[in-house]
Amino acid sequence: MSINYQDRIPNNVDLGSNRTLQRALEHWQPEFLKWWQDLGPRDFQVADVYLRTATSVDAKGWATYGFVHMPDYRWGIFLADRDPNRKIGFGDSYGQEVWQQIPGEFRAILRRLIVTQGDTEPASVEQQRMLGHTAPSLYDLRNLFQVNVEEGRHLWAMVYLLHAYFGRDGREEAEELLERHSGDANKPRILGTFNEPINDWLSFFMFTYFTDRDGKFQLKSLAESSFDPLARTCSFMLTEEAHHMFVGDTGINRVVRRTLEVMKELGTEDALAVRHAGAIDLPTVQKYLNFWFSSSLDLFGSETSSNAASYFANGLKGRPDEAQYEDHIAAEQAFTLELPDESGSVKAEQIPMRNAMNEVTRGSYVRDCELGVKRWNRLIEKAGYSFRLSLPSTRFRRNIGSWASVPTDLSGRPISHEQFNAQIGEWLPSESDRAYIMSLMHGVHEQGRMAAWIAPPDRGINSNPVDYEYVRLH
Ligand code: BYC
């Protein structure tokens, strides 16, 4: 079904035919807009921003680009088209009809999954709300706002499901999604990473590379769900998510490129010299990478999880790209985990595959993360330097799961708390690293200019030049 932009809430779900649901969502809409004004991008609400808006849910649906005031962005409800032949793809009910309504016994658990997913979306907007002031260029400022409005739309996606399928409970959950806030001591966001501050653009690029990539894998898992409306909404969200990861990937690439240029000009790799010249030394890039990668690993949950086993058995949440696996039941298989043992080393333990689904997804995520690291390292290698960026072990600095609070070095070797504390400043951004990065953060809002710590992108948006006036400030 095509997207109806005439309605107050644009949609492709024939919202007009369900007056009660339409009214309920129209009641939530002003609350969302108030939240956007209060906690969305700070001080740029009247700027004209060159944004893309979905016009249909297929691959060509991104043709529409134009200048928009962010509060006028047409947030709406878009589900990928329904496949009438779709069958349950995994778990105990493999091969049966997918569900158009929620079976009563799975109501609470599906609500929890949808609320957890929904909670991350406004959280990220809150985390990034001050970044507009320090954008390194108008190109970057526009990308930030594109990411922000789409996260707002992803919130709409989850709120639609809550309103349409969960009755009163769902409406209350939708309200609470606007009441919890990132970093709020009393009402924080649900998952840890979404309460971490994002005060600088290096963190923003790391977040969009590593944390949005968790989004990719979680959405892929939910796109396998037997609850068809959830699967269809997540499928469409994935097309939007791709741009967010692009922003992170190319952002880190441009930081590295600029640093290499400065190293070449100076004829030295010395981190202090690089800093004196106003670029970001590679060891500091590595520390930010360590921080955001390890934080994002926690978003997959515990290595061994009875929740994950029951999501899989009941067909609620599958593995990303489930079709690539041969056995969609996974009832007889085992998975070998590496766990900390009491004597301070590592032991192997076999657990049922279904209980290891979080770890299976985390493994796919790590392999995907490695691709960007390889690309960034190729730049460094080509420039003739021996430094290499790398992902730390999945055991490093974990707060969730078997390795939570077990101190390890970057390679995942268990060490003492004393050793960990003595070296943490070499592994994670220290106060002075953060102060240095913050000292570089000055907004560059003049057309055609770029901050000195980052290289320009290879190309602009939608065939426009890099120095196009992507945001018209007033
Ligand atoms: N922080 O069996 P366990 C995105 C909780 S990102 C705090 O290990 P389970 C985006 C867990 O809730 C994608 N708590 O976990 C990116 C449970 O709590 P309860 C977001 C955590 O259930 C960028 C307990 O620990 N989508 O879209 O197997 C910008 C132990 O449970 C954390 C989803 O997450 C944590 N990191 O898996 C914008 C998908 N991790 O029940 C957007 C929906 C775990 O004991 N969520 N816990 O109170 C899920 O599928 C699952 O809830 C999780 C956890 C994968 C998160």
Coordinates of C-alpha atoms and ligand atoms in Angstrom, one line a residue:
M1 CA 0.0 0.0 0.0
S2 CA 1.4 3.5 -0.9
I3 CA 2.0 6.0 1.8
N4 CA -0.8 8.4 2.5
Y5 CA 0.7 11.9 3.2
Q6 CA -2.8 13.5 3.4
D7 CA -3.5 12.2 6.8
R8 CA -2.3 14.0 9.9
I9 CA -0.2 10.9 10.5
P10 CA 1.3 9.7 7.2
N11 CA 0.9 5.9 7.0
N12 CA 0.6 2.9 4.8
V13 CA -1.5 0.9 7.2
D14 CA -4.9 2.4 6.3
L15 CA -5.0 4.2 9.6
G16 CA -8.2 6.1 8.5
S17 CA -10.2 2.9 8.6
N18 CA -9.6 2.5 12.3
R19 CA -10.9 5.6 14.0
T20 CA -10.2 4.5 17.5
L21 CA -6.6 3.8 16.8
Q22 CA -6.2 6.9 14.7
R23 CA -7.6 9.1 17.5
A24 CA -5.3 7.4 20.1
L25 CA -2.3 8.1 17.9
E26 CA -3.4 11.6 17.2
H27 CA -3.5 12.1 21.0
W28 CA 0.1 10.8 21.3
Q29 CA 1.3 12.9 18.4
P30 CA 1.4 16.3 20.3
E31 CA 3.1 14.6 23.2
F32 CA 5.8 13.3 20.8
L33 CA 6.2 16.8 19.3
K34 CA 6.5 18.4 22.7
W35 CA 9.2 15.8 23.6
W36 CA 10.9 16.6 20.3
Q37 CA 10.9 20.3 21.1
D38 CA 12.1 19.8 24.6
L39 CA 14.6 17.0 24.1
G40 CA 15.3 16.8 20.4
P41 CA 18.1 18.7 18.6
R42 CA 18.7 21.8 20.6
D43 CA 18.4 25.3 19.0
F44 CA 18.1 24.2 15.3
Q45 CA 14.3 23.7 15.1
V46 CA 13.8 26.6 12.7
A47 CA 16.7 25.7 10.4
D48 CA 15.9 24.4 7.0
V49 CA 17.5 21.0 6.7
Y50 CA 18.0 19.0 3.5
L51 CA 16.3 15.8 4.6
R52 CA 15.1 12.7 2.8
T53 CA 11.6 11.5 3.6
A54 CA 10.2 8.1 2.7
T55 CA 7.6 8.1 0.0
S56 CA 7.2 4.4 -0.3
V57 CA 8.6 1.4 1.4
D58 CA 10.4 -0.2 -1.5
A59 CA 14.0 0.5 -2.5
K60 CA 13.0 3.5 -4.6
G61 CA 11.1 5.1 -1.8
W62 CA 13.9 7.4 -0.9
A63 CA 13.6 9.7 -3.9
T64 CA 12.3 12.6 -1.9
Y65 CA 14.8 15.1 -0.7
G66 CA 14.0 18.6 0.3
F67 CA 14.4 21.4 2.9
V68 CA 12.3 20.8 6.0
H69 CA 12.0 22.4 9.4
M70 CA 12.6 19.4 11.7
P71 CA 9.4 19.8 13.7
D72 CA 7.5 19.7 10.3
Y73 CA 9.1 16.4 9.3
R74 CA 6.4 13.9 8.3
W75 CA 6.9 11.2 11.0
G76 CA 4.6 8.4 10.2
I77 CA 3.9 4.7 10.2
F78 CA 5.4 2.6 7.4
L79 CA 5.5 -1.1 7.3
A80 CA 7.1 -3.2 4.6
D81 CA 4.5 -4.8 2.3
R82 CA 2.8 -8.0 3.6
D83 CA 3.9 -11.3 2.0
P84 CA 0.7 -13.4 2.1
N85 CA 2.8 -16.6 1.9
R86 CA 5.1 -15.8 4.8
K87 CA 5.5 -18.7 7.2
I88 CA 7.1 -18.9 10.7
G89 CA 10.8 -19.3 9.9
F90 CA 12.3 -20.8 13.1
G91 CA 11.5 -22.4 16.5
D92 CA 8.9 -24.9 17.6
S93 CA 6.2 -23.6 15.2
Y94 CA 8.4 -23.6 12.2
G95 CA 6.5 -23.7 8.9
Q96 CA 3.1 -22.6 10.4
E97 CA 1.2 -19.4 9.5
V98 CA 2.7 -16.2 10.8
W99 CA 0.5 -14.2 13.2
Q100 CA -1.4 -11.1 12.3
Q101 CA -2.5 -10.8 16.0
I102 CA -0.6 -11.6 19.1
P103 CA -1.3 -15.0 20.8
G104 CA -2.4 -14.2 24.4
E105 CA 0.5 -16.1 26.0
F106 CA 3.1 -14.0 24.2
R107 CA 1.6 -10.6 24.9
A108 CA 3.8 -9.6 27.9
I109 CA 7.0 -10.8 26.4
L110 CA 6.4 -9.2 23.0
R111 CA 5.4 -6.0 24.7
R112 CA 8.7 -6.1 26.6
L113 CA 10.7 -6.6 23.4
I114 CA 8.9 -3.8 21.5
V115 CA 9.3 -1.4 24.5
T116 CA 13.0 -2.2 24.8
Q117 CA 13.5 -1.6 21.1
G118 CA 11.3 1.6 21.2
D119 CA 13.2 3.0 24.2
T120 CA 16.5 3.1 22.4
E121 CA 15.2 5.4 19.6
P122 CA 14.3 8.5 21.5
A123 CA 17.2 7.8 23.9
S124 CA 19.7 8.3 21.0
V125 CA 18.1 11.6 20.0
E126 CA 18.4 12.8 23.6
Q127 CA 22.0 11.7 23.7
Q128 CA 22.8 13.6 20.6
R129 CA 20.8 16.7 21.2
M130 CA 23.7 19.1 21.8
L131 CA 25.9 18.0 18.9
G132 CA 24.5 20.5 16.4
H133 CA 26.4 23.2 18.0
T134 CA 29.8 21.6 17.4
A135 CA 29.1 20.0 13.9
P136 CA 32.3 20.0 11.8
S137 CA 30.4 21.1 8.7
L138 CA 26.9 21.7 7.3
Y139 CA 27.2 18.3 5.6
D140 CA 27.7 16.6 9.0
L141 CA 25.0 18.8 10.7
R142 CA 22.5 17.6 8.1
N143 CA 23.5 13.9 8.6
L144 CA 23.1 14.3 12.4
F145 CA 19.6 15.7 11.9
Q146 CA 18.7 13.0 9.3
V147 CA 19.7 10.4 11.9
N148 CA 17.7 12.1 14.6
V149 CA 14.5 12.5 12.6
E150 CA 14.7 8.8 11.5
E151 CA 15.2 7.7 15.1
G152 CA 12.1 9.7 15.9
R153 CA 10.3 7.8 13.2
H154 CA 11.5 4.5 14.6
L155 CA 9.9 5.5 17.8
W156 CA 6.7 6.0 15.9
A157 CA 7.1 2.5 14.4
M158 CA 7.1 0.9 17.9
V159 CA 4.4 3.2 19.3
Y160 CA 2.1 2.2 16.4
L161 CA 2.6 -1.5 17.4
L162 CA 2.0 -0.7 21.1
H163 CA -1.2 1.2 20.3
A164 CA -2.5 -1.1 17.6
Y165 CA -1.9 -4.5 19.4
F166 CA -1.6 -4.0 23.1
G167 CA -4.6 -1.9 24.1
R168 CA -4.4 0.2 27.2
D169 CA -1.1 -1.3 28.4
G170 CA 0.4 -0.4 25.0
R171 CA -0.8 3.2 25.3
E172 CA 0.7 3.5 28.8
E173 CA 4.0 2.1 27.5
A174 CA 3.9 4.6 24.7
E175 CA 3.6 7.4 27.1
E176 CA 6.4 6.1 29.3
L177 CA 8.7 6.0 26.2
L178 CA 8.6 9.8 26.4
E179 CA 9.0 9.9 30.2
R180 CA 12.2 7.9 30.6
H181 CA 15.2 10.0 29.6
S182 CA 18.8 9.2 28.7
G183 CA 21.0 9.6 31.7
D184 CA 18.1 10.5 34.0
A185 CA 19.0 9.3 37.5
N186 CA 15.4 8.5 38.4
K187 CA 14.0 7.4 35.0
P188 CA 16.9 6.3 32.9
R189 CA 16.6 4.6 29.5
I190 CA 16.4 0.8 29.7
L191 CA 19.7 -0.3 28.2
G192 CA 23.1 0.9 29.5
T193 CA 24.6 2.3 26.3
F194 CA 21.7 4.6 25.8
N195 CA 22.5 6.4 29.1
E196 CA 26.1 7.2 28.1
P197 CA 26.6 10.9 27.2
I198 CA 27.5 11.7 23.6
N199 CA 29.1 15.1 23.9
D200 CA 31.6 15.0 21.0
W201 CA 31.6 14.0 17.3
L202 CA 34.1 11.2 17.7
S203 CA 31.7 9.5 20.1
F204 CA 28.9 10.2 17.7
F205 CA 30.7 8.5 14.9
M206 CA 31.6 5.5 17.2
F207 CA 28.0 5.3 18.3
T208 CA 26.6 5.3 14.8
Y209 CA 29.1 2.7 13.8
F210 CA 28.9 0.4 16.8
T211 CA 25.6 1.1 18.5
D212 CA 23.5 1.6 15.4
R213 CA 25.0 -1.7 14.2
D214 CA 23.5 -3.4 17.3
G215 CA 20.3 -1.8 16.0
K216 CA 20.9 -3.5 12.6
F217 CA 21.3 -6.9 14.2
Q218 CA 18.4 -6.6 16.7
L219 CA 16.1 -5.4 13.9
K220 CA 17.2 -8.2 11.7
S221 CA 16.3 -10.6 14.6
L222 CA 12.9 -9.0 15.1
A223 CA 12.3 -8.9 11.3
E224 CA 12.3 -12.7 11.6
S225 CA 9.5 -12.6 14.1
S226 CA 6.3 -14.7 13.7
F227 CA 4.4 -11.6 14.7
D228 CA 4.1 -10.3 11.2
P229 CA 3.4 -6.6 11.8
L230 CA 6.6 -6.5 14.0
A231 CA 8.6 -8.2 11.2
R232 CA 7.3 -5.9 8.6
T233 CA 8.0 -2.7 10.6
C234 CA 11.5 -3.8 11.4
S235 CA 12.2 -4.7 7.8
F236 CA 11.5 -1.1 6.8
M237 CA 13.4 0.4 9.7
L238 CA 16.5 -1.5 8.5
T239 CA 16.6 0.5 5.3
E240 CA 16.8 3.7 7.3
E241 CA 19.4 2.2 9.7
A242 CA 21.8 1.7 6.8
H243 CA 22.4 5.5 6.5
H244 CA 23.2 5.8 10.2
M245 CA 25.9 3.2 10.0
F246 CA 27.2 4.9 6.9
V247 CA 27.6 8.1 8.9
G248 CA 29.6 6.3 11.5
D249 CA 31.7 4.4 9.1
T250 CA 32.6 7.3 6.9
G251 CA 32.9 9.6 9.9
I252 CA 35.7 7.4 11.4
N253 CA 37.2 7.0 8.0
R254 CA 37.5 10.8 7.6
V255 CA 38.9 11.3 11.0
V256 CA 41.6 8.7 10.3
R257 CA 42.3 10.2 6.8
R258 CA 42.8 13.7 8.3
T259 CA 45.1 12.3 11.0
L260 CA 47.2 10.5 8.4
E261 CA 47.5 13.7 6.3
V262 CA 48.7 15.6 9.4
M263 CA 51.2 12.8 10.2
K264 CA 52.5 13.0 6.7
E265 CA 52.8 16.8 6.8
L266 CA 54.6 16.6 10.2
G267 CA 56.7 13.6 9.3
T268 CA 55.9 12.0 12.6
E269 CA 53.5 9.6 14.3
D270 CA 54.0 11.2 17.6
A271 CA 50.6 11.6 19.3
L272 CA 51.4 14.9 21.0
A273 CA 52.7 16.4 17.7
V274 CA 49.5 15.3 16.0
R275 CA 47.4 16.9 18.7
H276 CA 49.4 20.1 18.5
A277 CA 48.5 20.2 14.9
G278 CA 44.8 19.9 15.8
A279 CA 44.1 16.3 14.6
I280 CA 43.1 13.3 16.6
D281 CA 46.0 10.9 17.2
L282 CA 45.2 7.2 16.3
P283 CA 45.7 5.9 19.8
T284 CA 42.9 8.2 21.0
V285 CA 40.7 6.9 18.1
Q286 CA 41.4 3.4 19.4
K287 CA 40.4 4.3 23.0
Y288 CA 37.0 5.7 21.8
L289 CA 36.6 2.5 19.7
N290 CA 37.3 0.4 22.8
F291 CA 34.7 2.3 24.8
W292 CA 31.8 2.2 22.3
F293 CA 32.5 -1.3 21.1
S294 CA 32.6 -2.8 24.6
S295 CA 29.5 -0.9 25.6
S296 CA 27.6 -2.0 22.5
L297 CA 28.5 -5.7 23.1
D298 CA 26.4 -5.5 26.3
L299 CA 23.3 -4.7 24.2
F300 CA 23.1 -8.3 23.1
G301 CA 22.3 -9.6 26.6
S302 CA 23.9 -12.5 28.5
E303 CA 25.9 -15.2 26.7
T304 CA 23.6 -17.8 28.2
S305 CA 20.0 -16.6 28.3
S306 CA 16.8 -18.5 29.0
N307 CA 14.9 -15.4 27.7
A308 CA 16.7 -15.8 24.4
A309 CA 15.9 -19.5 24.3
S310 CA 12.2 -18.9 24.9
Y311 CA 12.1 -16.0 22.3
F312 CA 13.6 -18.5 19.8
A313 CA 11.5 -21.5 20.8
N314 CA 8.3 -19.5 20.6
G315 CA 9.2 -17.8 17.3
L316 CA 9.3 -14.3 18.7
K317 CA 12.8 -13.3 17.9
G318 CA 15.1 -15.2 15.5
R319 CA 18.7 -15.1 14.4
P320 CA 19.6 -12.3 12.0
D321 CA 19.3 -13.7 8.5
E322 CA 17.7 -16.9 9.8
A323 CA 17.5 -18.3 6.2
Q324 CA 21.3 -18.7 6.2
Y325 CA 21.1 -21.5 8.8
E326 CA 20.3 -25.1 8.0
D327 CA 18.6 -26.1 11.2
H328 CA 15.8 -23.6 12.0
I329 CA 14.6 -25.6 15.0
A330 CA 18.0 -25.6 16.8
A331 CA 16.7 -27.9 19.5
E332 CA 19.5 -30.5 19.4
Q333 CA 22.5 -28.4 18.8
A334 CA 25.0 -27.2 21.4
F335 CA 27.2 -24.1 21.5
T336 CA 30.6 -23.8 23.3
L337 CA 31.0 -20.8 25.4
E338 CA 34.3 -19.5 26.9
L339 CA 33.5 -18.5 30.5
P340 CA 35.6 -17.1 33.3
D341 CA 36.6 -19.9 35.8
E342 CA 37.0 -19.6 39.5
S343 CA 40.8 -19.8 39.3
G344 CA 41.0 -16.6 37.2
S345 CA 41.4 -18.2 33.8
V346 CA 39.0 -19.3 31.0
K347 CA 37.0 -22.5 30.8
A348 CA 34.9 -23.9 27.9
E349 CA 31.3 -24.9 28.6
Q350 CA 28.7 -26.4 26.3
I351 CA 25.2 -25.0 26.5
P352 CA 22.0 -25.7 24.4
M353 CA 22.1 -23.7 21.2
R354 CA 18.8 -21.9 21.9
N355 CA 20.2 -20.5 25.2
A356 CA 23.2 -19.2 23.2
M357 CA 21.2 -17.1 20.7
N358 CA 22.4 -13.8 22.2
E359 CA 26.0 -15.0 21.7
V360 CA 25.3 -16.2 18.2
T361 CA 24.0 -12.8 17.2
R362 CA 26.9 -11.0 19.0
G363 CA 29.3 -13.2 17.0
S364 CA 27.7 -12.0 13.7
Y365 CA 27.8 -8.5 14.9
V366 CA 31.5 -8.6 15.8
R367 CA 32.3 -10.0 12.3
D368 CA 30.3 -7.1 10.8
C369 CA 32.2 -4.6 13.0
E370 CA 35.5 -6.0 11.7
L371 CA 34.8 -4.9 8.1
G372 CA 35.0 -1.2 8.9
V373 CA 38.2 -1.7 11.0
K374 CA 39.8 -3.5 8.0
R375 CA 38.9 -0.6 5.8
W376 CA 40.3 2.0 8.2
N377 CA 43.5 0.0 8.6
R378 CA 43.9 -0.2 4.8
L379 CA 44.1 3.6 4.8
I380 CA 46.7 3.5 7.5
E381 CA 48.7 0.8 5.7
K382 CA 48.5 2.6 2.4
A383 CA 49.9 5.8 4.1
G384 CA 52.9 3.7 5.2
Y385 CA 52.3 3.5 8.9
S386 CA 52.4 0.4 11.1
F387 CA 49.7 1.4 13.6
R388 CA 46.6 -0.7 13.4
L389 CA 43.2 -0.2 14.9
S390 CA 41.6 -3.4 16.3
L391 CA 38.5 -4.5 18.1
P392 CA 39.1 -5.5 21.8
S393 CA 38.1 -9.0 22.9
T394 CA 34.4 -9.5 23.6
R395 CA 35.3 -10.1 27.2
F396 CA 36.8 -6.7 27.7
R397 CA 35.0 -4.2 30.0
R398 CA 31.7 -6.1 30.0
N399 CA 28.8 -5.1 32.3
I400 CA 26.3 -7.7 31.2
G401 CA 26.7 -11.5 31.1
S402 CA 29.3 -13.9 32.2
W403 CA 32.2 -11.5 31.8
A404 CA 30.5 -8.7 33.7
S405 CA 32.9 -7.2 36.2
V406 CA 35.7 -9.7 35.3
P407 CA 38.7 -7.5 34.6
T408 CA 40.6 -8.5 31.5
D409 CA 43.1 -6.9 29.2
L410 CA 42.2 -5.9 25.6
S411 CA 42.9 -9.4 24.4
G412 CA 40.4 -10.9 26.9
R413 CA 43.0 -12.3 29.3
P414 CA 41.8 -12.2 32.9
I415 CA 43.9 -9.9 35.0
S416 CA 43.6 -8.5 38.6
H417 CA 41.5 -5.5 39.5
E418 CA 44.8 -3.7 40.3
Q419 CA 46.3 -4.4 36.9
F420 CA 43.1 -3.3 35.2
N421 CA 42.9 -0.1 37.1
A422 CA 46.5 0.7 36.5
Q423 CA 46.1 0.3 32.7
I424 CA 42.6 1.6 32.1
G425 CA 43.9 5.0 31.1
E426 CA 45.7 3.4 28.2
W427 CA 42.6 1.5 27.0
L428 CA 39.7 3.9 27.5
P429 CA 39.5 7.7 27.0
S430 CA 41.0 9.4 30.1
E431 CA 39.8 12.8 31.4
S432 CA 42.5 14.5 29.5
D433 CA 41.8 12.6 26.2
R434 CA 38.1 13.7 26.6
A435 CA 39.2 17.3 27.3
Y436 CA 41.4 17.3 24.2
I437 CA 38.6 16.0 22.0
M438 CA 36.2 18.5 23.5
S439 CA 38.7 21.3 22.8
L440 CA 38.4 20.5 19.1
M441 CA 34.6 20.7 19.1
H442 CA 33.7 24.1 17.6
G443 CA 30.8 24.3 15.3
V444 CA 31.7 25.0 11.6
H445 CA 28.5 26.3 10.2
E446 CA 29.8 28.3 7.2
Q447 CA 29.0 26.8 3.8
G448 CA 32.0 25.0 2.2
R449 CA 34.1 24.9 5.4
M450 CA 35.2 21.8 7.3
A451 CA 36.8 21.5 10.8
A452 CA 40.5 20.8 10.8
W453 CA 40.3 17.5 12.6
I454 CA 38.3 15.7 9.9
A455 CA 38.7 15.2 6.1
P456 CA 35.8 16.1 3.8
P457 CA 33.6 13.3 2.6
D458 CA 34.2 11.8 -0.8
R459 CA 30.8 12.9 -2.1
G460 CA 27.8 14.9 -1.0
I461 CA 24.2 13.8 -0.4
N462 CA 21.9 13.0 -3.3
S463 CA 24.4 14.0 -6.0
N464 CA 24.9 17.5 -4.4
P465 CA 28.4 18.8 -3.9
V466 CA 30.1 18.4 -0.5
D467 CA 30.0 22.1 0.0
Y468 CA 26.2 22.4 -0.7
E469 CA 24.3 24.4 1.9
Y470 CA 22.7 21.3 3.5
V471 CA 21.4 23.3 6.4
R472 CA 20.1 26.9 6.0
L473 CA 20.5 28.5 9.4
H474 CA 18.4 31.6 10.2
Ligands
BYC1 N1 21.7 -2.8 29.6 O1 18.7 -12.8 29.3 P1 19.3 -11.5 29.3 C1 18.9 0.3 18.3 C2 18.9 -7.0 30.8 S1 19.7 -0.7 19.3 C3 20.8 -3.0 30.6 O2 20.7 -11.3 29.3 P2 17.8 -10.9 26.9 C4 19.4 1.7 18.1 C5 17.7 -7.7 30.2 O3 16.8 -6.7 29.7 C6 18.7 -2.2 19.4 N2 20.1 -4.1 30.8 O4 18.8 -10.5 28.1 C7 20.7 1.9 18.1 C8 17.2 -8.5 31.3 O5 16.5 -7.7 32.2 P3 15.3 -8.4 33.1 C9 17.7 -2.2 20.5 C10 20.4 -5.2 30.0 O6 16.5 -10.5 27.3 C11 21.2 3.2 17.9 C12 18.5 -8.9 32.0 O7 19.5 -7.9 31.6 N3 16.8 -3.4 20.4 O8 17.9 -0.1 17.7 O9 18.1 -12.2 26.3 C13 20.3 4.3 17.9 C14 19.1 -10.3 31.7 O10 18.6 -10.7 30.5 C15 21.3 -5.1 28.9 C16 16.8 -4.4 21.2 O11 17.4 -4.4 22.2 C17 22.0 -3.8 28.8 N4 22.9 -3.6 27.8 O12 18.4 -9.8 25.9 C18 19.0 4.0 18.0 C19 15.8 -5.5 20.9 N5 21.3 -6.2 28.3 O13 14.3 -9.0 32.2 C20 18.5 2.7 18.1 C21 14.9 -5.8 22.0 C22 20.4 -7.1 28.9 O14 16.0 -9.3 34.0 N6 15.5 -6.3 23.2 N7 19.9 -6.4 29.9 O15 14.7 -7.1 33.8 C23 16.0 -7.6 23.3 O16 15.9 -8.4 22.4 C24 16.5 -8.0 24.6 O17 15.8 -7.4 25.6 C25 18.0 -7.8 24.8 C26 18.5 -8.5 26.1 C27 18.8 -8.3 23.6 C28 18.3 -6.3 25.0

